[in-house]
Short mmCIF file of N, CA and C in Angstrom, two decimals:
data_model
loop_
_atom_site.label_atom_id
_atom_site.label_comp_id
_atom_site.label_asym_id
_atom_site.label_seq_id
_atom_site.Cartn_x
_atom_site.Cartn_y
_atom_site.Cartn_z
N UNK L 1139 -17.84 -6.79 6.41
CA UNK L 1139 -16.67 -6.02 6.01
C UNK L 1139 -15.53 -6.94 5.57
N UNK L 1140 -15.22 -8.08 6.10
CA UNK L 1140 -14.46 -9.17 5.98
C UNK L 1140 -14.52 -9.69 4.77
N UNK L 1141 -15.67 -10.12 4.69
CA UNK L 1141 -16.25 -10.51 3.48
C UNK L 1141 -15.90 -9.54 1.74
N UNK L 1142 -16.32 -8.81 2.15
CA UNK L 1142 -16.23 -7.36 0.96
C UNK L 1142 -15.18 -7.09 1.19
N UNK L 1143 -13.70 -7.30 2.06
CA UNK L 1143 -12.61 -6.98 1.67
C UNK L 1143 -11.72 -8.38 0.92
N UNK L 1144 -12.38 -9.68 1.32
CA UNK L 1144 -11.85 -10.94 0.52
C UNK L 1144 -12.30 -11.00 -1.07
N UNK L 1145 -13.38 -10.08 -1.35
CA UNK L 1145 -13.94 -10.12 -2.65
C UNK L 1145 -13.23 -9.25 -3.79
N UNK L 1146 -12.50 -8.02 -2.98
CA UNK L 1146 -11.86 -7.56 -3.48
C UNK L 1146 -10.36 -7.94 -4.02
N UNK L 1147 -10.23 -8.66 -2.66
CA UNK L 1147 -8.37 -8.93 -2.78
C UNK L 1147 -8.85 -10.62 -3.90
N UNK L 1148 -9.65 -11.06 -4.05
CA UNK L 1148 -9.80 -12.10 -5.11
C UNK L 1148 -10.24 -10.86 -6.31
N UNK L 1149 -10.59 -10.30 -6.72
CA UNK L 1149 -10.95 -9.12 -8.00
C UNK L 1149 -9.58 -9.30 -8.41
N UNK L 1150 -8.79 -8.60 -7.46
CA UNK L 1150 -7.48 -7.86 -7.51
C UNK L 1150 -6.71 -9.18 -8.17
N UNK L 1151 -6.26 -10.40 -7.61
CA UNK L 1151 -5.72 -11.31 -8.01
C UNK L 1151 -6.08 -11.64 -9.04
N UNK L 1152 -7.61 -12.12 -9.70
CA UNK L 1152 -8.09 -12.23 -11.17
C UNK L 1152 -7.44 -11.17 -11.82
N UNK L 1153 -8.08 -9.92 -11.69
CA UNK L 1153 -7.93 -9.30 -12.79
C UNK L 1153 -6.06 -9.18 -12.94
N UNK L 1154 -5.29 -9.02 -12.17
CA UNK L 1154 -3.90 -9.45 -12.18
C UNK L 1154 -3.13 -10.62 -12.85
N UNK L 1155 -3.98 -11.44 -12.71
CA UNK L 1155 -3.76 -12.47 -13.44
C UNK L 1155 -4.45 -12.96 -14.79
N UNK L 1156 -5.51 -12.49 -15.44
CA UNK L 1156 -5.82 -12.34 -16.75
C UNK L 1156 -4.73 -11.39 -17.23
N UNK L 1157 -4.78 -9.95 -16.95
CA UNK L 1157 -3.48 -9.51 -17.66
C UNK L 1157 -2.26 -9.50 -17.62
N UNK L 1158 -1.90 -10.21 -16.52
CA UNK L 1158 -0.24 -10.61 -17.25
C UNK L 1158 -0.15 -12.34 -18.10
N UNK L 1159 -1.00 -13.10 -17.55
CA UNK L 1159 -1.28 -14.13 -18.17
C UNK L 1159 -1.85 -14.86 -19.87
N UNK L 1160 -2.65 -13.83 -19.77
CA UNK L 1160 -3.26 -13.95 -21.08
C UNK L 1160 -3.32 -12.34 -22.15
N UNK L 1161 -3.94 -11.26 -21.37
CA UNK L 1161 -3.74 -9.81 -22.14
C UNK L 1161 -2.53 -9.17 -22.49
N UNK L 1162 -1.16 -9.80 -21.68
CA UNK L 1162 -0.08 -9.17 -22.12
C UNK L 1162 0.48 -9.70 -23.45
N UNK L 1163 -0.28 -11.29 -23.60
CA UNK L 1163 0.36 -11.79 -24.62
C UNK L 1163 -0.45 -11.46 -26.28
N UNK L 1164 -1.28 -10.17 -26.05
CA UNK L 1164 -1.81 -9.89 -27.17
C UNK L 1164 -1.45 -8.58 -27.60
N UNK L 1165 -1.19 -8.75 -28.81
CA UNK L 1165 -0.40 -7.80 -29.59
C UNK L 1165 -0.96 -7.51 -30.92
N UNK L 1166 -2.37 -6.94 -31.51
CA UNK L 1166 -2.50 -7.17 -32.59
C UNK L 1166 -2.24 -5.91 -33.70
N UNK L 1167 -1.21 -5.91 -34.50
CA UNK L 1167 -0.42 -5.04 -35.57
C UNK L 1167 0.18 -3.92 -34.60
N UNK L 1168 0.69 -4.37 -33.59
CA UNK L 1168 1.37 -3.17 -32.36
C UNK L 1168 0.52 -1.97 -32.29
N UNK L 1169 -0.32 -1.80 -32.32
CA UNK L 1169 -1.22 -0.61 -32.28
C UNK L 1169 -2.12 -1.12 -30.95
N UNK L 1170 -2.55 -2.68 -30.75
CA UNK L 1170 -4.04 -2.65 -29.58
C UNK L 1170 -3.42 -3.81 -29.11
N UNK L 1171 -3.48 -3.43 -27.62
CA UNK L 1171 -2.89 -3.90 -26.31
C UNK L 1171 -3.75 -3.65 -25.62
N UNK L 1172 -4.84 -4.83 -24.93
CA UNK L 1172 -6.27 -4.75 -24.05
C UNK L 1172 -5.21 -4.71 -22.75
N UNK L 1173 -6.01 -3.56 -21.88
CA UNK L 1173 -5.33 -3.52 -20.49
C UNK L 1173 -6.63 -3.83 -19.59
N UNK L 1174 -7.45 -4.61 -19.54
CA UNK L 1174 -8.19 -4.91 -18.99
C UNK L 1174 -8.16 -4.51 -16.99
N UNK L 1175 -6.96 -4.84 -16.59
CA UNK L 1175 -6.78 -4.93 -15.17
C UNK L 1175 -7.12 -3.14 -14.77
N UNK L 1176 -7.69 -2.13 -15.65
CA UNK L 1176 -7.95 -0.86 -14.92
C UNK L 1176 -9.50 -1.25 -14.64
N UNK L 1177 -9.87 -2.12 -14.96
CA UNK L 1177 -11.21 -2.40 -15.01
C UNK L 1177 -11.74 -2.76 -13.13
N UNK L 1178 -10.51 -3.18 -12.34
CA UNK L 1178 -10.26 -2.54 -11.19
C UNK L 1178 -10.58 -1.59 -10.24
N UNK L 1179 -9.79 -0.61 -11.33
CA UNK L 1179 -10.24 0.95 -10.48
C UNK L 1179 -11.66 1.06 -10.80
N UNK L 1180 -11.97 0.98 -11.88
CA UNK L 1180 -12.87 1.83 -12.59
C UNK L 1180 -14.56 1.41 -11.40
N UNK L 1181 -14.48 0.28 -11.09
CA UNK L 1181 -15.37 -0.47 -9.99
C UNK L 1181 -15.34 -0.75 -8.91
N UNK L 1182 -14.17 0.15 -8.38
CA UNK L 1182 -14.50 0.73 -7.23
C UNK L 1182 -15.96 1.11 -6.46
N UNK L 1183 -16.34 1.07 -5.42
CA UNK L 1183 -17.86 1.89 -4.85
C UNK L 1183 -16.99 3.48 -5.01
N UNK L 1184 -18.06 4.04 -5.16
CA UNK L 1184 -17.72 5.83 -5.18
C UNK L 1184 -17.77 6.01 -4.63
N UNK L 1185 -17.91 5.46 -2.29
CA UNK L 1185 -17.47 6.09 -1.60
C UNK L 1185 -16.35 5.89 -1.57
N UNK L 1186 -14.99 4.77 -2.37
CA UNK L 1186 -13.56 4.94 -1.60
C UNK L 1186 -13.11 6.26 -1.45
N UNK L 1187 -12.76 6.44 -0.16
CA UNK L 1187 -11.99 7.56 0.00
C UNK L 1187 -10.39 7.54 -1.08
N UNK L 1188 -10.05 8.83 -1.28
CA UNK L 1188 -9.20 9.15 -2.25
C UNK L 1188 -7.78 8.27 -1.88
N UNK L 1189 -7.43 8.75 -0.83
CA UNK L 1189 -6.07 8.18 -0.20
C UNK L 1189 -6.37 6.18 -0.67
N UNK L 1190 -7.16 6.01 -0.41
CA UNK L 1190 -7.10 4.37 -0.58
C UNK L 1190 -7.75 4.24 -2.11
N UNK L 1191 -8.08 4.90 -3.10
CA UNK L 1191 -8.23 4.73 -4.65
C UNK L 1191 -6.85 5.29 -4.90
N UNK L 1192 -6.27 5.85 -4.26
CA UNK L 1192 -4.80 6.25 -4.87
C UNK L 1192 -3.48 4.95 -4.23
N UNK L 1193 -3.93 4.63 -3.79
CA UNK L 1193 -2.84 3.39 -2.89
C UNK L 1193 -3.17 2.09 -3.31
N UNK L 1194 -4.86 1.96 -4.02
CA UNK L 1194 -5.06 0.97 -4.16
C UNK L 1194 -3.94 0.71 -6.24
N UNK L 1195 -4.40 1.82 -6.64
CA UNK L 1195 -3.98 2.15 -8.36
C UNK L 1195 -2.98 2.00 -7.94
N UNK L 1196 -1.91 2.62 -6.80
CA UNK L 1196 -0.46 2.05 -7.15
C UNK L 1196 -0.48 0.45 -7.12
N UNK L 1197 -0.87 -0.09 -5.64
CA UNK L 1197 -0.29 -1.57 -5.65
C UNK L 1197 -0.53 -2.27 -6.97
N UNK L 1198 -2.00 -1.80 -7.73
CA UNK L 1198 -2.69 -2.66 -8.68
C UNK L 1198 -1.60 -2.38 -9.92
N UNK L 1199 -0.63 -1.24 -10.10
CA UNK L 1199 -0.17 -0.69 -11.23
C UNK L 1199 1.58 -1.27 -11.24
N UNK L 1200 1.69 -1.45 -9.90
CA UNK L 1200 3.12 -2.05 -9.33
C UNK L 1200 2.89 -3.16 -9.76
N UNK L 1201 2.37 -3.86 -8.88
CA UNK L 1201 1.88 -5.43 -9.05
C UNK L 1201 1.80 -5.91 -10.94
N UNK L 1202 1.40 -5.44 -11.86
CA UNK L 1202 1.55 -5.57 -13.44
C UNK L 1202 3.01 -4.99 -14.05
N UNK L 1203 3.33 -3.90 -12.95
CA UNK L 1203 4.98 -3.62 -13.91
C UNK L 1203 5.91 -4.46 -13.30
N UNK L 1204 5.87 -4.90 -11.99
CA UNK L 1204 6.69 -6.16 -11.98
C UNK L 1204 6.73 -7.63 -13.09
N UNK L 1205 5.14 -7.67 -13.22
CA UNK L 1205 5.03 -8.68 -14.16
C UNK L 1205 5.41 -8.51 -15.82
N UNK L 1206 5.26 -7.47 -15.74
CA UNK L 1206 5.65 -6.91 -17.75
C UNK L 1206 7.06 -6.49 -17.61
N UNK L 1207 7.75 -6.04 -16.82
CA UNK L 1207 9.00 -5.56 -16.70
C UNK L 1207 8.86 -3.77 -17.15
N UNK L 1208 8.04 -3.64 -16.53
CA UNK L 1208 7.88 -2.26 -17.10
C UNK L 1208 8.21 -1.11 -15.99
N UNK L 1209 9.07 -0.47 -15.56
CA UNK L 1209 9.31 0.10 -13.82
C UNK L 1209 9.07 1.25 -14.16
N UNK L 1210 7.72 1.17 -13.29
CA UNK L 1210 6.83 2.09 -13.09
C UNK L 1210 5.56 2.63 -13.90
N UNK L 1211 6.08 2.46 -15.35
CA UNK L 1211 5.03 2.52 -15.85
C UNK L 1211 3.42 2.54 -15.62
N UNK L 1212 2.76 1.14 -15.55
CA UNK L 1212 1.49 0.74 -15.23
C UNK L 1212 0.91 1.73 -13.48
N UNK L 1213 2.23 1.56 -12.91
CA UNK L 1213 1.87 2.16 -11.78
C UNK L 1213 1.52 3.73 -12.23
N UNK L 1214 2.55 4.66 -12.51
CA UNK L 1214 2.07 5.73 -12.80
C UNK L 1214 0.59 6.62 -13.65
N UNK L 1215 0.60 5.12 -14.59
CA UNK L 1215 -0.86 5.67 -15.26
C UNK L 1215 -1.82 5.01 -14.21
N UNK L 1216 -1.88 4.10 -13.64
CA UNK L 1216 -2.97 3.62 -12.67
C UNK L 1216 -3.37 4.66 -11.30
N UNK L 1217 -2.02 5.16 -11.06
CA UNK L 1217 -2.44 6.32 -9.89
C UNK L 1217 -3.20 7.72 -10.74
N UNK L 1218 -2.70 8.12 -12.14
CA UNK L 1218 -3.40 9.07 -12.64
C UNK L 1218 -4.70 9.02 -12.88
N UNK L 1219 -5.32 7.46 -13.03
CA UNK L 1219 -6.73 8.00 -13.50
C UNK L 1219 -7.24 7.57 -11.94
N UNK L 1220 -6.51 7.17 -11.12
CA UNK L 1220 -6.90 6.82 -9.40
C UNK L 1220 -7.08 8.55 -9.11
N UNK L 1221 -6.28 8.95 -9.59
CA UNK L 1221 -6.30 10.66 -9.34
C UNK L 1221 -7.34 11.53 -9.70
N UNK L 1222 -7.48 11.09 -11.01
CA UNK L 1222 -8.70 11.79 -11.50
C UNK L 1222 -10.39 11.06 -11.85
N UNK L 1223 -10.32 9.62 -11.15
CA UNK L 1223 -11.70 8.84 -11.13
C UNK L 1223 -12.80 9.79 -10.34
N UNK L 1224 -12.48 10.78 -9.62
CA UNK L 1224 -14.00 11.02 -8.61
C UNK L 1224 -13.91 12.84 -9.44
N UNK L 1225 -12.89 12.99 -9.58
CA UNK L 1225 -13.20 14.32 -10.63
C UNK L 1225 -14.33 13.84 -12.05
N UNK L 1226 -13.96 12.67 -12.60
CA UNK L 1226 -14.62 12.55 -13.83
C UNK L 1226 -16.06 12.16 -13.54
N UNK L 1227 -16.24 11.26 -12.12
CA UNK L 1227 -17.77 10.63 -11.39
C UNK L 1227 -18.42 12.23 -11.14
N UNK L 1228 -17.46 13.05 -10.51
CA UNK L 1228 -18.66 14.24 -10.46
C UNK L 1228 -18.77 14.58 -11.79
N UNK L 1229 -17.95 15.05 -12.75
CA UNK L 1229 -18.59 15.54 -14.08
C UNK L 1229 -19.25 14.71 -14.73
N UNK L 1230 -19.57 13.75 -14.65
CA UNK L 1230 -20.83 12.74 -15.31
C UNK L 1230 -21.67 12.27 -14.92
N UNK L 1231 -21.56 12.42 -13.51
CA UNK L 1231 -22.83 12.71 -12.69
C UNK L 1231 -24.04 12.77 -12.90
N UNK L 1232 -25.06 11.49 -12.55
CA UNK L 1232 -26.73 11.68 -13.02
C UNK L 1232 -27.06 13.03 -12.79
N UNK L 1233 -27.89 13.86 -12.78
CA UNK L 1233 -28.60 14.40 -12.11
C UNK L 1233 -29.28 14.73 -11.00
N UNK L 1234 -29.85 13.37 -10.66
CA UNK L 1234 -30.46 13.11 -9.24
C UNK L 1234 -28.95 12.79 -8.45
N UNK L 1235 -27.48 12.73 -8.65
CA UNK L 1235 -26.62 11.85 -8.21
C UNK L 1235 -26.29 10.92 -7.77
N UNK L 1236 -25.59 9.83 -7.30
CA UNK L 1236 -25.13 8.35 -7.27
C UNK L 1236 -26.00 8.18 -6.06
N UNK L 1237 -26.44 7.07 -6.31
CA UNK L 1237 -26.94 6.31 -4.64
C UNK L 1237 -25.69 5.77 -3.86
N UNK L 1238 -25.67 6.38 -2.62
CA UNK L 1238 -24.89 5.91 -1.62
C UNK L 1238 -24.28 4.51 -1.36
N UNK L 1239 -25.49 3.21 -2.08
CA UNK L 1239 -24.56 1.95 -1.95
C UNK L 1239 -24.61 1.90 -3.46
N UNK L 1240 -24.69 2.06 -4.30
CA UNK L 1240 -24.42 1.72 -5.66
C UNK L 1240 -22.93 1.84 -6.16
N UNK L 1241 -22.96 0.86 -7.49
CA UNK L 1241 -21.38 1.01 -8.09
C UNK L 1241 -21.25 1.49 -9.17
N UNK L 1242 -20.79 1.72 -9.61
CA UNK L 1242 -20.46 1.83 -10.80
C UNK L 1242 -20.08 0.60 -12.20
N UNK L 1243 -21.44 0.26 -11.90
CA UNK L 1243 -22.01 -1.09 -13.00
C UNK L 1243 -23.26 -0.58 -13.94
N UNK L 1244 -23.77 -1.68 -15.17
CA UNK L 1244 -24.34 -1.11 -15.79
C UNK L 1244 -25.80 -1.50 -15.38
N UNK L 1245 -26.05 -2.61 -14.74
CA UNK L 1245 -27.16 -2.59 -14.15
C UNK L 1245 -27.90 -1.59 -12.87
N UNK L 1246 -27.02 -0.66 -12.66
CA UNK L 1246 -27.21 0.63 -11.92
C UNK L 1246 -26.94 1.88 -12.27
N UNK L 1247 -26.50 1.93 -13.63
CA UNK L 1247 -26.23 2.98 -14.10
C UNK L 1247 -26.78 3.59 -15.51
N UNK L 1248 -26.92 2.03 -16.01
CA UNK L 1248 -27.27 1.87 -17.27
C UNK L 1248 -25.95 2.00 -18.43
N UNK L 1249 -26.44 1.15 -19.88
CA UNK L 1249 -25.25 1.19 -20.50
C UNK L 1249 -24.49 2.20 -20.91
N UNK L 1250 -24.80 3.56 -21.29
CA UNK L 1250 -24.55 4.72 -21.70
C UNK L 1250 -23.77 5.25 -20.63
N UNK L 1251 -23.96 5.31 -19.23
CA UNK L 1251 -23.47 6.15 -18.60
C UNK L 1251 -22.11 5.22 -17.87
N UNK L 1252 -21.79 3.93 -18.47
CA UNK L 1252 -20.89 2.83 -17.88
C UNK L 1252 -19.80 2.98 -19.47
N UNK L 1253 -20.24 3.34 -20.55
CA UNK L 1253 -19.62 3.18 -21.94
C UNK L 1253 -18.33 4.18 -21.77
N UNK L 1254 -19.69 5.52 -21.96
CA UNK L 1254 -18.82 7.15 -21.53
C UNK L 1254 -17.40 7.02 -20.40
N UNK L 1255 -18.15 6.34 -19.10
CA UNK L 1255 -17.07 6.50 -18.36
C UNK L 1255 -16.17 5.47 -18.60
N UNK L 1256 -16.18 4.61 -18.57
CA UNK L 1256 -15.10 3.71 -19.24
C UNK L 1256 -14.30 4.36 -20.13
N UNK L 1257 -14.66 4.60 -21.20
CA UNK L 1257 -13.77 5.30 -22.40
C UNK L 1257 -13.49 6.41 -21.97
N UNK L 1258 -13.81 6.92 -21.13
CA UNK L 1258 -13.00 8.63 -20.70
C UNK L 1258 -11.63 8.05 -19.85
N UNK L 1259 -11.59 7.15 -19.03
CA UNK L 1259 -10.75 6.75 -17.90
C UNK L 1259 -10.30 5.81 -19.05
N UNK L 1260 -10.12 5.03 -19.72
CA UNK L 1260 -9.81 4.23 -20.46
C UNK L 1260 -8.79 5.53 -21.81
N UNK L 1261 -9.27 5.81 -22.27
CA UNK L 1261 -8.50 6.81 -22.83
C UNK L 1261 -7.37 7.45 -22.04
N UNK L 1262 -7.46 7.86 -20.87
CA UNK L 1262 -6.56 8.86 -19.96
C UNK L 1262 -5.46 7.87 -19.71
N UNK L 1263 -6.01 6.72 -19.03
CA UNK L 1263 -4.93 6.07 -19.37
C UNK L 1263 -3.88 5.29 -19.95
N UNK L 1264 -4.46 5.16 -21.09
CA UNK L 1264 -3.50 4.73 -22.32
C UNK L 1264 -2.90 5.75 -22.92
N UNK L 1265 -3.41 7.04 -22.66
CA UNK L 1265 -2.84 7.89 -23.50
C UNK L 1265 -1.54 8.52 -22.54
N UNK L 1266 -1.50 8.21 -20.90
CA UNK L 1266 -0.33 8.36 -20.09
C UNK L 1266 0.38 7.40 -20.36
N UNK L 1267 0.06 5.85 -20.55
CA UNK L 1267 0.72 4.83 -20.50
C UNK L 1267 1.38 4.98 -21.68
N UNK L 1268 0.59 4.87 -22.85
CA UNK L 1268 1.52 5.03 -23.97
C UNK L 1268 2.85 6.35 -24.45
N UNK L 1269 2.24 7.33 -23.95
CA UNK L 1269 3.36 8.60 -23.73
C UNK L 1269 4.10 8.32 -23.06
N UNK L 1270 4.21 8.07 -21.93
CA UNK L 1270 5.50 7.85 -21.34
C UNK L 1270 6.30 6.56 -21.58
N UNK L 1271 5.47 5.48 -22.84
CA UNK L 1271 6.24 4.55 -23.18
C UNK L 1271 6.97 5.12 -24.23
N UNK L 1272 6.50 6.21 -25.05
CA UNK L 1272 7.20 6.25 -26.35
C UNK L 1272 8.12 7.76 -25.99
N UNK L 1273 7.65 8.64 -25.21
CA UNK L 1273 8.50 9.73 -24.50
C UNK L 1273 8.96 10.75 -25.63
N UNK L 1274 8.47 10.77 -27.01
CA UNK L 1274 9.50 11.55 -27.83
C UNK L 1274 8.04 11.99 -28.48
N UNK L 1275 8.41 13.69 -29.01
CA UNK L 1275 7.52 14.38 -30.10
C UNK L 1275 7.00 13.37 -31.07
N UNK L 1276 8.49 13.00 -31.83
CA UNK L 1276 8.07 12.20 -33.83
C UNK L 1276 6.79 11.17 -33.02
N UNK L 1277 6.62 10.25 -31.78
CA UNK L 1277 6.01 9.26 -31.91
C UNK L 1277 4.33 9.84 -31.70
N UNK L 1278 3.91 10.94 -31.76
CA UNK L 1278 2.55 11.54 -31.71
C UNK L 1278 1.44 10.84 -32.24
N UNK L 1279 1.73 10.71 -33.26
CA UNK L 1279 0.91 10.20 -34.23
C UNK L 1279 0.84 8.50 -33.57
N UNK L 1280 1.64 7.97 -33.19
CA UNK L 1280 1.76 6.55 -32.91
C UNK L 1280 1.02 6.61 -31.64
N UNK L 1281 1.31 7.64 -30.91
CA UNK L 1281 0.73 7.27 -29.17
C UNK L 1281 -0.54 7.23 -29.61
N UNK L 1282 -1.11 8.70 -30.53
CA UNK L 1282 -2.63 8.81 -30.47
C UNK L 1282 -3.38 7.42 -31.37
N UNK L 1283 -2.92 6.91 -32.60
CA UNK L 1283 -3.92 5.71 -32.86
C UNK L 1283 -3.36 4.63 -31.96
N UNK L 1284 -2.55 4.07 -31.43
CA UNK L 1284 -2.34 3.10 -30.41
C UNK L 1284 -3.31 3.80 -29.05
N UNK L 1285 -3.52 4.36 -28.89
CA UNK L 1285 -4.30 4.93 -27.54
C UNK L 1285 -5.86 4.70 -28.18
N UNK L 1286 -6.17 5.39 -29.53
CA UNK L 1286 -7.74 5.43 -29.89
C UNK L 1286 -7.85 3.72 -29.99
N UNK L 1287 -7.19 2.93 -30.53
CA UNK L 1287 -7.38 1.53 -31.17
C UNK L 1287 -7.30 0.84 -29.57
N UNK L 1288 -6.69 0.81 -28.70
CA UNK L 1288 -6.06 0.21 -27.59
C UNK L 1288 -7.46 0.34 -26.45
N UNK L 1289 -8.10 1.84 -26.71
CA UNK L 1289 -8.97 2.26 -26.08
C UNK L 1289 -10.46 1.50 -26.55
N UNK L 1290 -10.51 1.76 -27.46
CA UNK L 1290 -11.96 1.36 -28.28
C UNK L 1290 -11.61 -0.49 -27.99
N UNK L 1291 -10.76 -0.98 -27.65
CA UNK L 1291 -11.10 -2.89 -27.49
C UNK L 1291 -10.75 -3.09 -26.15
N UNK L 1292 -9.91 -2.02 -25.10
CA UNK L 1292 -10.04 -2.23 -24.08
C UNK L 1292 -11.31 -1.89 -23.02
N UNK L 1293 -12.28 -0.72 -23.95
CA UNK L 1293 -13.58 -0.47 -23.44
C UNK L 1293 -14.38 -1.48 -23.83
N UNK L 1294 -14.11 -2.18 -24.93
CA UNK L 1294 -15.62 -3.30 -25.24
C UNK L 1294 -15.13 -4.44 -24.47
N UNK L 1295 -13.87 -4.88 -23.86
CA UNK L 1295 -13.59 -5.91 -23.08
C UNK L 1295 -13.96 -5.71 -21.68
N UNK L 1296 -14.00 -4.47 -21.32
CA UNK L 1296 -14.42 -3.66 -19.87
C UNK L 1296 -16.17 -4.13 -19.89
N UNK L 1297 -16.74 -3.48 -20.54
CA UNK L 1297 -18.05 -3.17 -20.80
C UNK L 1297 -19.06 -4.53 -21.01
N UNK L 1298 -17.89 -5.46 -21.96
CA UNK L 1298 -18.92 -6.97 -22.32
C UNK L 1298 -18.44 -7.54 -21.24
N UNK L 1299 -18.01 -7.69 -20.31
CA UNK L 1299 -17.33 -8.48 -19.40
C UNK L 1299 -18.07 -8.34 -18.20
N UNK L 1300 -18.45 -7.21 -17.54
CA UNK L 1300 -19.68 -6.84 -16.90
C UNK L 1300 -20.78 -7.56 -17.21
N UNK L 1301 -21.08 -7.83 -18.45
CA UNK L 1301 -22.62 -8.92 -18.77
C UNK L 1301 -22.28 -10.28 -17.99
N UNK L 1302 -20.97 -10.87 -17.97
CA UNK L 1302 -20.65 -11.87 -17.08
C UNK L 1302 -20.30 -12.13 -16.41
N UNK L 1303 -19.54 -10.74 -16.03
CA UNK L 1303 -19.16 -11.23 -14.17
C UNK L 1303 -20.18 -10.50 -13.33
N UNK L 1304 -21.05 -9.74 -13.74
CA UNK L 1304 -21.99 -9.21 -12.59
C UNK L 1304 -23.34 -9.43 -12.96
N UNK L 1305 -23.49 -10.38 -13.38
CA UNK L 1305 -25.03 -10.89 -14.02
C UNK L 1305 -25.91 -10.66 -13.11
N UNK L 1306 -25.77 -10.65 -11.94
CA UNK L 1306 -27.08 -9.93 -10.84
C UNK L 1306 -27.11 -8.93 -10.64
#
């Protein structure tokens, strides 16, 4: 248990530190901004209980708006898809349903069913993050291709990144 809670709080620090370090400083034609650090939640085990996937998305969402200067932001979209991660695991749900120690990786899930969910939770939250960055009707059009463009390179950075950090 010791063990599997030091693996986490090192996750937590990496992935914290790739994106304020290196992902915040990418900006390409203001439309795609990789947020890599939901990649976090998203690999969670599907037993966390709710209360601690919702406590964990704040610290993880706090912890990046201190670093971007963004108050509250990151936090608020990180608790929303913390909110709605085990709603979207039941609606995509194998059939046979999840094995009890399994994660939510692609070597246990396979690529298709790791793509889908990524880009569903990956979408939800860019499309909170970016709305409540731009807050006004006229910017519609801006939230939605900054959210589709932001989404589609923050899922292939989610997705190829798994081939190397979980190679077993």
């Amino acid at each position: 248990m010791f063990r599997g809670f030091v693996l986490y709080l090192l996750s937590f620090v990496f992935f914290i530190t790739i994106q304020v370090f290196i992902l915040n400083n990418i900006q390409l034609s203001g439309y795609i901004n990789p947020f890599m650090y939901i990649m976090f939640i998203l690999l969670l085990p599907f037993e966390t209980p709710k209360w601690l996937l919702l406590f964990v998305a704040f610290c993880l969402g706090i912890t990046i708006d201190i670093f971007s200067d963004t108050p509250g932001m990151h936090a608020s979209a990180t608790v929303f898809i913390g909110f709605l991660r085990p709603y979207i695991l039941k609606a995509i749900a194998p059939r046979e349903g999840y094995e009890t120690s399994s994660m939510p990786r692609i070597k246990s899930l396979g690529l298709a069913w790791v793509i889908k969910y990524t880009l569903i939770l990956t979408v939800l939250h860019h499309s909170f993050l970016f709305g409540i960055e731009v807050f006004k009707l006229s910017g519609v059009f801006f939230i939605i291709g900054r959210t589709i463009l932001s989404s589609i390179f923050t899922t292939l950075l989610i997705v190829g990144s798994q081939y190397f950090i979980y190679k077993r």
